Amino acid sequence: MALEILAPCGGMDSLVAAVRCGANAVYLGMKDFNARRNADNFDEQSLREAIQYAHARGVKVYVTINTLVSDTEMSRAHQAVSTAMQCGADAFIVQDLGLAKMMRECFPEAKLHASTQCSVNTPDGFRALADDGFARAVIPREMSLDEIKEIRRSTDMELEIFVHGALCMCVSGQCYLSGMLGERSGNRGLCAQPCRLSFSADNSGSCDLSLKDLSLIQHIQEIDGAGVISLKIEGRMKRPEYVAAAVTACKKAIGGAYSSEDETVLKSVFSRSGFTDGYFTGKRKDMFGTRQKEDVVSAAGVLKDLSHLYDNENPLLPIDLDFTCKAGQPVVLRASAGGKTAEATAGVPEQAIHKPMTVESVTARLSKFGGTQFYAARIRIDLDEGLIVPASVINALRRTVCEKLSENDAPSFTEKVYTPPRPRAKSGRPYFTARFENAAQIPDRHPFRRIFLPVWASDEDFIRSGAGAELPRGLFGAEERLKKRLAQLKAVGVTTALASNLGAYQTAEALGFEVYGDFGLNLFNSESARQFHAPILSFELTLEQANRINAHGTGIIGYGKVPLMLARSCPVKNRIGCEKCGKSGALTDRKGYKFPVKCSSYPCVEILNPLPIYLGDRLDEVRTDFIHFYFTDEEKGDITRLVNMYNNGEKPQGNYTRGLYYRGVK
């Protein structure tokens, strides 16, 4: 299969630039439910025009509906999907597993692509996506070439990879920093990019959460060899010249003609201290960078030249023509292009007085497709001798078939009515569950119905405490290691697991564990919560929204310094090194708050909120079945005191936060 160049389109100008420069597909968002809500985006009329324009040139259009959707929004999301289907969308890029379930049931013909926001990073995870009806999945940016090959061996589904554009510090879908700090959630399409500001590991004011931009264009041949079929360019917030430059560079790389000069142009149009391929190559030492003055200034020198790349229509589609001109019969021109056919007819030809038409003269006339998306591939002429047809008639026939081939066919699809779930009526005091960083924190007599320790805790700790295993959210290349560890734990009597990742959930379930859903699954509505056992809901929900979720056995995080980022490249290690950190690193923001950085024996680090969520005096407002305590650096005595405070409904002491339970995210 030929590689697909997939270009970002924040508006119509970018779409034209992408198509004219040779993109095979574009992705774009409607006004709601897309992860770049601050782009221009498309309403129903402009979406219809965009799809008409792209399809007329053989280019596919993938619509992003890749944000988390609440119960009260699901009907609007259903209408958005219906509108996009009516306009002829080729596929939908989706993050929310509940939304995907609704789409499978209500729009069975809709083709689903799993967004990188799904946070799936293991073979079992990709298999689970395929089982859930996804035809394609976007590979996480944090994966190495070898890890990508491992995924390719595990599934037949289509794979898509980001090859150019902005690179987030956090694993996609696992960032709550913008939401927690300013109610602008990346999972809801309004990330404010606070990570580009100062978060310093050494109190120097450095920007230790800001990565350089990604560029894998020089690795496209390796990507092709790994079995990836779609090359995705990030940048729906970028200008058309950026899109044109990136698409052109990808085309050159596919043809083996990408050069250092092309990379210089890309750096000039937009970069943050240059580019990185650190995740792909596994060399992650020089990945950090910020937008510098010279980066901004350099763009001025290339934008004008880049704008000329898409000044004119690009002949993209081969067209086959059959021209029939017989004495006494109407003239007929049949055409086929892009899997479609069209026909146009004119009057009966006349007998030529002086110079009759020839095959050569008709061919020359029919070959003039300048200013259109077509170019002549095959022209077949069936012409009786001695006839003449005015040139204007032949030109009109050619224009007519081109117009017909450019028309959008009315899509045919099944649409079923969506019935929103009723809020679940709940009563009674929620029970308690907890996760601990280590077994020494666990009180001698605790009230927790379920407790969990990190999977790397010792066998003895699991046996003595009767705990289940909390599974890592980031398992890049470590799935087999996790399976071996779970087999060991099962042998010593561990029977339960807590999973924040679809792949880890499937892995543990297949090994016979009773698996509970954790916060990293981003369960934001009833449809998604129903797919997991006694799940912990997203802490980006308001308390009212969480209380309304109609699913069995739901819970919320009611205490703890919640993780705001999951990162594969450690910002503390990069800045000061592991020896100086001593597993007690933190990042200080510009206001002086310290965000603990927690490492593990698995591939990722977590960056915690500096203040714990506290709901001990608000438990009478909680209607979920349980609340979950997320213990990190608390001592055993502190935990005992906290449990008593929750049991007694006491007011909080010291610095704390209510999280987003009363603020919510936009």
XYZ file of C-alpha atoms in Angstrom:
666
model
C 0.000 0.000 0.000
C 1.295 3.461 -0.934
C 2.109 5.779 1.936
C -0.581 8.308 2.762
C 0.391 11.898 3.536
C -2.164 13.154 6.078
C -2.228 16.938 6.485
C -3.780 19.183 9.162
C -6.447 21.701 8.213
C -7.559 24.328 10.677
C -9.426 26.158 7.918
C -10.116 26.173 4.184
C -6.873 27.946 3.262
C -4.841 25.163 4.853
C -6.948 22.528 3.108
C -6.278 24.085 -0.291
C -2.563 24.284 0.506
C -2.491 20.640 1.616
C -4.349 19.330 -1.423
C -2.453 21.364 -3.999
C 0.877 20.307 -2.502
C -0.009 16.629 -2.754
C -1.618 15.421 0.498
C -3.545 12.177 0.067
C -5.810 12.897 3.040
C -6.565 15.731 5.419
C -7.930 15.855 8.947
C -10.051 18.659 10.291
C -12.458 19.497 13.067
C -15.984 20.799 13.327
C -16.856 23.571 15.764
C -17.314 21.191 18.721
C -15.710 18.003 20.022
C -12.314 18.419 18.432
C -8.920 18.669 20.113
C -8.094 22.024 18.490
C -11.180 24.049 19.345
C -9.247 27.304 18.938
C -8.594 26.665 15.250
C -10.993 28.184 12.707
C -12.566 24.759 12.137
C -15.631 24.008 10.003
C -19.382 24.487 10.329
C -21.805 22.363 8.318
C -21.658 24.490 5.173
C -17.879 24.877 5.132
C -17.431 21.191 5.966
C -19.563 20.231 2.996
C -17.547 22.548 0.758
C -14.257 21.222 2.131
C -15.214 17.592 1.543
C -16.541 18.422 -1.923
C -13.252 20.127 -2.782
C -11.096 17.301 -1.402
C -13.100 14.431 -2.872
C -13.118 16.073 -6.291
C -9.344 15.781 -6.170
C -9.153 12.246 -4.822
C -8.267 13.352 -1.286
C -9.882 11.777 1.791
C -11.219 13.762 4.735
C -11.009 12.520 8.309
C -13.117 14.420 10.838
C -11.755 14.784 14.351
C -14.257 14.112 17.109
C -11.405 13.459 19.484
C -12.359 14.959 22.825
C -14.004 13.539 25.924
C -17.781 13.902 25.818
C -20.081 14.211 28.830
C -23.473 12.517 29.113
C -25.286 15.792 28.472
C -23.228 16.340 25.295
C -23.637 12.901 23.751
C -26.783 13.808 21.803
C -24.996 16.822 20.278
C -22.064 14.579 19.429
C -24.505 12.207 17.713
C -25.798 15.124 15.632
C -22.242 16.190 14.761
C -21.447 12.689 13.497
C -24.678 12.642 11.504
C -23.806 15.971 9.881
C -20.307 14.806 8.979
C -21.659 11.553 7.539
C -24.142 13.504 5.398
C -21.284 15.659 4.140
C -19.320 12.550 3.143
C -16.628 12.216 5.818
C -14.334 9.266 5.100
C -13.470 8.478 8.728
C -13.589 9.837 12.263
C -10.668 10.271 14.647
C -11.988 9.421 18.130
C -10.571 9.464 21.662
C -13.597 8.782 23.879
C -14.375 5.057 24.111
C -17.974 5.860 25.045
C -18.394 8.035 21.966
C -16.875 5.262 19.849
C -19.426 2.817 21.275
C -22.282 5.170 20.439
C -20.946 5.614 16.904
C -20.610 1.853 16.345
C -24.201 1.339 17.405
C -25.802 4.371 15.730
C -23.606 4.716 12.622
C -22.376 1.216 11.729
C -20.807 2.397 8.446
C -18.669 5.054 10.145
C -14.975 4.239 9.930
C -13.244 4.797 13.273
C -9.626 5.827 13.767
C -8.316 5.657 17.334
C -6.747 8.962 18.327
C -3.321 9.014 19.940
C -5.294 10.490 22.880
C -6.503 6.928 23.573
C -3.054 6.449 25.200
C -2.687 2.896 23.905
C 0.966 1.843 23.797
C 1.125 -1.975 23.866
C 0.274 -4.832 21.495
C -2.655 -5.905 23.706
C -3.923 -2.340 23.622
C -3.916 -2.183 19.836
C -5.624 -5.565 19.676
C -8.279 -4.246 22.055
C -8.852 -1.244 19.798
C -9.302 -3.547 16.814
C -11.769 -5.661 18.805
C -13.676 -2.456 19.600
C -14.180 -1.756 15.911
C -11.373 0.698 15.171
C -10.006 0.335 11.640
C -6.910 2.447 12.314
C -4.919 3.682 15.308
C -2.526 6.597 15.675
C 0.775 5.441 17.193
C 1.934 7.382 20.268
C 4.698 9.870 19.510
C 6.808 8.344 22.296
C 7.376 5.006 20.548
C 10.698 3.837 19.140
C 11.070 2.136 15.773
C 11.459 -1.279 17.411
C 8.335 -0.717 19.490
C 6.407 0.281 16.382
C 7.506 -2.934 14.694
C 6.281 -4.873 17.733
C 2.850 -3.260 17.336
C 2.833 -4.009 13.607
C 3.454 -7.704 14.316
C 0.557 -7.806 16.761
C -2.286 -6.402 14.636
C -3.584 -6.108 11.086
C -5.222 -2.729 11.683
C -3.991 0.345 9.836
C -1.276 2.300 11.648
C -0.748 6.048 11.458
C 2.213 7.979 12.857
C 3.017 11.631 13.501
C 6.045 12.529 11.402
C 6.207 16.275 11.939
C 4.977 18.960 14.313
C 4.692 19.944 17.951
C 5.719 17.413 20.575
C 4.035 17.376 23.979
C 5.976 16.472 27.104
C 3.096 14.318 28.271
C 1.810 11.117 26.740
C -1.275 12.140 24.752
C -4.488 11.745 26.698
C -2.704 11.642 30.050
C -2.136 15.373 30.580
C -4.276 17.174 33.139
C -1.918 20.102 33.747
C -3.823 22.709 31.736
C -7.143 21.509 33.099
C -6.053 21.525 36.732
C -4.257 24.878 36.544
C -6.707 26.796 34.412
C -9.806 24.669 33.634
C -8.692 24.407 29.995
C -8.396 20.695 29.350
C -6.293 19.130 26.627
C -8.737 16.227 26.690
C -11.473 18.699 25.795
C -9.581 20.546 23.062
C -8.606 23.724 24.899
C -5.069 23.096 26.169
C -3.436 26.381 27.190
C 0.077 24.867 26.919
C 1.264 25.836 30.416
C 4.065 23.309 29.947
C 5.805 25.806 27.628
C 6.230 28.137 30.637
C 8.860 27.828 33.352
C 8.815 24.514 35.211
C 12.349 24.178 36.504
C 14.129 21.190 38.043
C 16.933 23.356 39.447
C 15.057 26.567 40.346
C 16.795 28.428 37.530
C 13.626 29.419 35.707
C 14.306 26.882 32.949
C 11.495 25.432 30.839
C 12.019 21.749 31.608
C 8.659 20.586 30.241
C 9.124 22.111 26.784
C 10.266 19.736 24.048
C 11.584 20.545 20.610
C 9.270 19.892 17.700
C 9.134 16.401 16.265
C 10.404 15.614 12.790
C 10.692 12.078 11.432
C 10.607 13.028 7.760
C 14.193 11.836 7.314
C 13.039 8.434 8.653
C 10.107 7.928 6.286
C 11.720 4.993 4.496
C 12.193 3.215 7.848
C 8.605 4.017 8.806
C 7.405 2.531 5.530
C 9.469 -0.577 6.207
C 7.849 -0.895 9.641
C 4.414 -1.256 8.057
C 2.933 2.143 8.893
C 0.652 3.403 6.124
C -0.162 7.001 7.077
C 2.240 9.884 7.707
C 0.502 12.453 9.885
C 1.541 16.082 10.148
C 0.604 17.967 13.320
C -0.536 21.577 12.994
C -4.211 22.493 12.782
C -3.329 25.746 14.545
C -0.551 26.524 12.038
C -0.713 28.708 8.939
C -1.170 27.340 5.376
C 2.504 27.905 4.470
C 3.519 25.514 7.249
C 1.146 22.873 5.890
C 2.477 23.367 2.365
C 6.092 23.041 3.496
C 5.487 19.880 5.532
C 3.443 18.137 2.833
C 6.043 19.006 0.207
C 8.842 17.688 2.428
C 6.998 14.399 2.975
C 6.470 13.985 -0.773
C 10.165 14.518 -1.376
C 11.117 12.035 1.350
C 8.827 9.358 -0.092
C 10.567 9.864 -3.422
C 13.998 9.760 -1.803
C 14.716 13.418 -2.529
C 14.488 15.017 0.948
C 17.566 17.089 1.687
C 19.143 19.226 4.380
C 17.889 22.295 2.504
C 14.320 21.033 2.894
C 14.876 20.545 6.614
C 16.213 24.077 6.883
C 13.022 25.403 5.310
C 10.924 23.405 7.788
C 12.933 24.744 10.710
C 12.506 28.252 9.395
C 8.748 28.079 9.013
C 8.309 26.777 12.587
C 10.410 25.027 15.208
C 11.385 25.195 18.853
C 15.183 25.239 18.898
C 15.158 22.800 16.011
C 13.755 19.268 15.745
C 14.069 15.980 17.595
C 13.656 12.322 16.665
C 14.628 11.132 20.145
C 11.683 8.875 20.842
C 11.859 7.177 17.443
C 15.596 6.518 17.671
C 15.677 5.907 21.432
C 18.252 8.714 21.877
C 16.384 11.026 24.242
C 19.170 13.230 25.639
C 18.714 16.305 23.444
C 14.956 16.655 23.159
C 14.200 19.841 25.084
C 13.763 23.256 23.499
C 11.716 26.446 23.466
C 10.581 28.916 20.844
C 13.450 31.390 20.459
C 13.561 34.836 18.834
C 15.645 33.472 15.978
C 12.989 30.802 15.358
C 10.369 33.513 14.926
C 12.536 35.787 12.778
C 13.580 33.016 10.396
C 9.973 32.398 9.313
C 9.744 35.783 7.583
C 12.286 34.746 4.968
C 10.447 31.664 3.734
C 6.704 32.337 4.032
C 6.328 34.175 0.725
C 8.104 31.471 -1.267
C 6.107 28.754 0.463
C 2.823 30.484 -0.349
C 3.600 30.064 -4.052
C 3.636 26.274 -3.639
C -0.151 26.284 -3.716
C -0.916 29.275 -5.951
C -2.398 27.138 -8.698
C -4.456 24.006 -9.115
C -2.319 20.892 -9.162
C -3.256 18.159 -11.690
C -3.725 15.276 -9.264
C -6.206 12.902 -10.884
C -5.625 10.875 -14.059
C -8.652 10.891 -16.321
C -9.545 8.405 -19.060
C -11.611 9.679 -21.991
C -13.622 7.921 -24.700
C -14.756 10.198 -27.535
C -17.268 8.858 -30.064
C -18.171 10.832 -33.187
C -20.245 9.011 -35.787
C -22.101 10.314 -38.830
C -25.760 10.910 -38.073
C -25.337 10.277 -34.318
C -24.881 12.608 -31.309
C -21.305 13.178 -30.204
C -20.528 11.398 -26.906
C -17.684 11.927 -24.430
C -17.313 9.438 -21.603
C -14.833 9.975 -18.775
C -13.637 8.084 -15.749
C -11.460 9.259 -12.844
C -11.138 8.440 -9.175
C -13.483 5.477 -9.478
C -16.293 7.590 -10.948
C -17.680 7.872 -14.494
C -19.434 10.678 -16.349
C -20.910 11.252 -19.778
C -21.776 14.282 -21.893
C -23.402 14.505 -25.323
C -23.657 17.128 -28.072
C -25.455 17.449 -31.401
C -24.893 15.450 -34.571
C -21.578 16.279 -36.318
C -21.556 17.944 -39.703
C -19.716 16.960 -42.869
C -16.499 18.947 -43.146
C -16.238 21.304 -46.153
C -12.522 22.027 -45.967
C -10.613 20.434 -43.049
C -12.201 17.462 -41.258
C -11.287 16.482 -37.715
C -8.529 13.964 -37.131
C -7.735 11.738 -34.190
C -4.728 13.947 -33.489
C -6.687 17.215 -33.492
C -9.437 15.856 -31.210
C -6.841 14.391 -28.850
C -5.090 17.743 -28.604
C -8.386 19.490 -27.846
C -9.421 16.971 -25.189
C -6.036 17.073 -23.469
C -6.404 20.670 -22.259
C -7.087 20.335 -18.533
C -5.189 23.396 -17.365
C -6.641 24.956 -14.225
C -8.307 21.731 -13.112
C -7.294 18.812 -10.929
C -7.205 16.406 -13.890
C -4.573 15.309 -16.345
C -5.131 13.102 -19.383
C -4.102 9.495 -18.836
C -5.749 7.674 -21.757
C -7.730 9.166 -24.617
C -9.509 6.839 -27.028
C -11.085 8.295 -30.206
C -13.752 6.586 -32.339
C -14.146 8.970 -35.294
C -15.747 8.600 -38.704
C -13.893 10.298 -41.538
C -14.904 13.655 -42.969
C -16.710 15.046 -39.910
C -16.400 18.340 -38.064
C -17.480 19.467 -34.586
C -16.795 23.046 -33.427
C -13.919 23.388 -30.979
C -16.267 25.157 -28.560
C -18.478 22.044 -28.453
C -15.562 19.731 -27.674
C -14.372 22.134 -24.981
C -17.872 22.204 -23.494
C -18.018 18.395 -23.464
C -14.689 18.266 -21.639
C -15.799 20.849 -19.075
C -19.090 19.059 -18.491
C -17.532 15.682 -17.692
C -14.998 17.366 -15.410
C -17.792 19.105 -13.518
C -19.752 15.869 -13.168
C -16.700 14.000 -11.918
C -16.119 16.763 -9.371
C -19.591 16.481 -7.866
C -19.989 14.763 -4.520
C -22.176 11.674 -4.558
C -24.862 11.718 -1.885
C -23.571 9.364 0.820
C -25.716 6.464 1.927
C -25.483 5.344 5.537
C -27.460 3.925 8.418
C -28.378 6.201 11.298
C -30.006 5.004 14.491
C -31.511 7.186 17.186
C -29.427 7.692 20.325
C -31.198 7.559 23.678
C -29.246 9.362 26.415
C -28.871 7.498 29.708
C -30.869 8.676 32.666
C -28.856 9.847 35.661
C -28.453 6.974 38.068
C -30.145 7.486 41.431
C -27.673 6.679 44.176
C -27.820 6.889 47.919
C -25.734 5.904 50.885
C -22.249 6.731 51.977
C -19.481 5.813 49.518
C -17.045 3.124 50.587
C -13.287 3.657 50.506
C -10.530 2.218 48.294
C -6.872 3.233 48.145
C -3.571 2.952 46.364
C -0.312 3.240 48.280
C 3.164 4.046 47.064
C 4.573 1.376 49.384
C 3.348 -1.140 51.916
C 4.839 0.747 54.887
C 2.110 3.373 54.458
C -0.779 0.957 54.982
C -2.467 1.462 58.405
C -2.761 -1.603 60.636
C -6.532 -1.351 60.734
C -7.756 0.339 57.610
C -11.269 0.871 56.229
C -10.437 0.287 52.568
C -12.490 -2.306 50.713
C -9.760 -2.606 48.074
C -6.127 -1.584 48.271
C -3.462 -1.553 45.597
C 0.323 -1.349 45.476
C 2.454 -0.597 42.402
C 3.102 -3.773 40.455
C 6.828 -3.552 41.223
C 6.326 -3.816 45.012
C 7.772 -6.982 46.554
C 5.912 -10.278 46.668
C 6.091 -10.143 50.472
C 4.368 -6.759 50.562
C 1.524 -8.047 48.409
C 1.138 -11.182 50.510
C 1.188 -9.354 53.884
C -1.180 -6.585 52.818
C -3.582 -8.544 50.633
C -3.231 -5.799 48.028
C -3.995 -5.854 44.335
C -1.538 -4.661 41.688
C -1.678 -1.132 40.308
C -0.483 -1.367 36.695
C 1.666 1.284 34.977
C -0.011 3.712 32.574
C 3.045 3.816 30.307
C 4.194 0.402 29.101
C 6.182 1.254 25.984
C 7.971 -1.961 25.035
C 7.329 -3.445 28.512
C 4.221 -5.554 27.967
C 6.043 -8.908 28.132
C 7.792 -7.761 31.289
C 4.418 -6.892 32.811
C 2.991 -10.277 31.866
C 5.866 -12.057 33.608
C 5.414 -9.905 36.707
C 1.667 -10.549 36.807
C 2.274 -14.282 36.478
C 4.582 -14.082 39.514
C 1.986 -12.158 41.502
C -0.750 -14.568 40.549
C 1.411 -17.436 41.784
C 1.648 -15.837 45.260
C -2.081 -15.233 45.478
C -2.686 -11.745 44.043
C -6.067 -11.754 42.294
C -6.936 -8.109 41.536
C -5.459 -5.339 39.417
C -6.077 -1.637 38.834
C -5.498 -0.521 35.236
C -5.308 3.004 33.786
C -4.567 1.839 30.252
C -6.695 -0.164 27.828
C -3.787 -2.452 26.969
C -2.855 -3.170 30.594
C -6.528 -3.778 31.372
C -6.745 -6.388 28.613
C -3.423 -7.979 29.617
C -4.430 -8.475 33.249
C -7.921 -9.658 32.355
C -6.522 -12.253 29.956
C -4.305 -13.569 32.756
C -7.319 -14.143 34.994
C -7.167 -11.095 37.275
C -10.242 -9.230 38.443
C -9.455 -5.866 36.870
C -10.736 -2.473 37.959
C -10.623 0.642 35.798
C -8.401 3.538 36.925
C -8.486 7.288 36.239
C -6.162 7.190 33.208
C -8.869 5.533 31.116
C -10.472 8.997 31.025
C -13.995 7.735 31.664
C -16.103 10.829 31.147
C -19.576 9.450 30.426
C -21.880 6.520 31.117
C -21.115 4.779 27.821
C -17.379 4.623 28.551
C -17.763 3.813 32.267
C -19.978 0.817 31.463
C -17.135 -0.824 29.559
C -14.999 -1.304 32.689
C -15.378 -2.979 36.063
C -16.023 -0.666 39.056
C -14.065 2.163 37.422
C -12.552 5.336 38.838
C -13.936 8.181 36.749
C -11.931 11.020 35.231
C -11.021 13.650 37.812
C -11.720 16.293 35.153
C -15.437 15.714 35.738
C -17.328 17.959 38.108
C -18.809 16.215 41.115
C -22.271 16.736 39.665
C -21.237 15.109 36.380
C -19.617 12.184 38.180
C -22.718 11.669 40.311
C -24.874 11.460 37.169
C -22.834 8.685 35.514
C -25.142 5.707 35.008
C -22.757 2.772 35.336
C -22.239 0.118 37.965
C -19.808 0.614 40.835
C -18.240 3.947 39.872
C -15.807 5.929 42.030
C -13.845 9.156 42.081
C -10.466 10.138 43.486
C -11.467 11.763 46.776
C -7.999 12.387 48.137
C -4.481 12.695 46.813
C -1.810 14.505 44.827
C -3.088 13.389 41.467
C -0.711 12.841 38.523
C -0.928 15.729 36.065
C 1.495 14.336 33.495
C 2.832 10.993 32.344
C 6.154 11.503 30.569
C 8.629 9.143 28.976
C 11.478 11.654 28.990
C 12.278 12.707 32.571
C 12.633 16.505 32.944
C 14.639 16.196 36.167
C 17.081 13.682 34.697
C 17.569 15.958 31.712
C 18.301 19.024 33.824
C 20.276 17.781 36.864
C 20.743 14.017 36.410
C 19.479 11.085 38.445
C 22.234 11.226 41.087
C 21.324 14.733 42.233
C 17.634 13.885 42.099
C 17.814 10.852 44.375
C 14.219 9.921 43.447
C 12.979 13.100 45.150
C 12.931 15.483 42.200
C 10.427 18.247 41.679
C 9.655 21.030 39.233
C 9.132 24.568 40.454
C 6.779 26.775 38.475
C 6.926 30.542 38.136
C 4.647 30.978 41.190
C 6.916 28.878 43.417
C 4.750 25.743 43.557
C 6.695 22.472 43.577
C 5.379 19.634 41.451
C 6.831 16.278 42.613
C 8.305 14.076 39.882
C 7.853 10.371 40.601
C 9.942 7.800 38.737
C 9.526 4.040 38.575
C 11.140 0.924 37.207
C 8.820 1.156 34.177
C 9.366 3.451 31.172
C 7.618 6.633 32.376
C 7.686 9.252 35.123
C 4.684 11.021 36.638
C 4.447 14.683 37.591
C 2.117 15.213 40.542
C -0.070 18.104 41.589
C 1.617 20.002 44.443
C -1.578 20.062 46.552
C -3.752 17.093 47.496
C -7.434 16.909 46.643
C -9.482 16.891 49.841
C -13.194 16.012 50.021
C -13.461 14.764 53.614
C -15.956 17.451 54.590
C -17.952 17.071 51.367
C -18.688 13.334 51.399
C -22.406 13.958 51.788
C -22.280 15.492 48.277
C -20.655 12.419 46.713
C -23.096 9.997 45.082
C -20.627 7.636 43.427
C -20.295 4.160 44.929
C -16.817 4.751 46.336
C -14.036 7.263 46.721
C -10.445 6.388 46.047
C -7.475 7.632 48.075
C -4.355 8.276 46.011
C -1.520 8.151 48.542
C 1.977 9.145 47.388
C 4.407 10.662 49.923
C 2.244 10.484 53.067
C 3.538 8.687 56.162
C 1.552 5.914 57.839
C 0.573 8.193 60.711
C -0.604 10.905 58.323
C -2.767 8.377 56.495
C -4.345 7.158 59.734
C -5.151 10.766 60.666
C -6.581 11.459 57.194
C -8.824 8.407 57.331
C -10.186 9.570 60.694
C -10.813 13.026 59.241
C -12.809 11.510 56.377
C -14.744 9.250 58.730
C -15.640 12.262 60.863
C -16.287 14.659 57.981
C -13.670 17.107 59.235
C -12.556 20.275 57.508
C -9.188 20.122 55.710
C -5.970 21.236 57.371
C -3.107 23.015 55.594
C -2.967 23.579 51.869
C -5.334 21.555 49.707
C -7.481 21.717 46.570
C -10.965 20.596 45.608
C -9.518 19.693 42.244
C -11.952 20.237 39.404
C -14.991 18.817 41.172
C -16.519 22.267 41.647
C -14.781 24.127 38.819
C -14.932 21.706 35.914
C -13.130 22.073 32.611
C -14.220 23.938 29.503
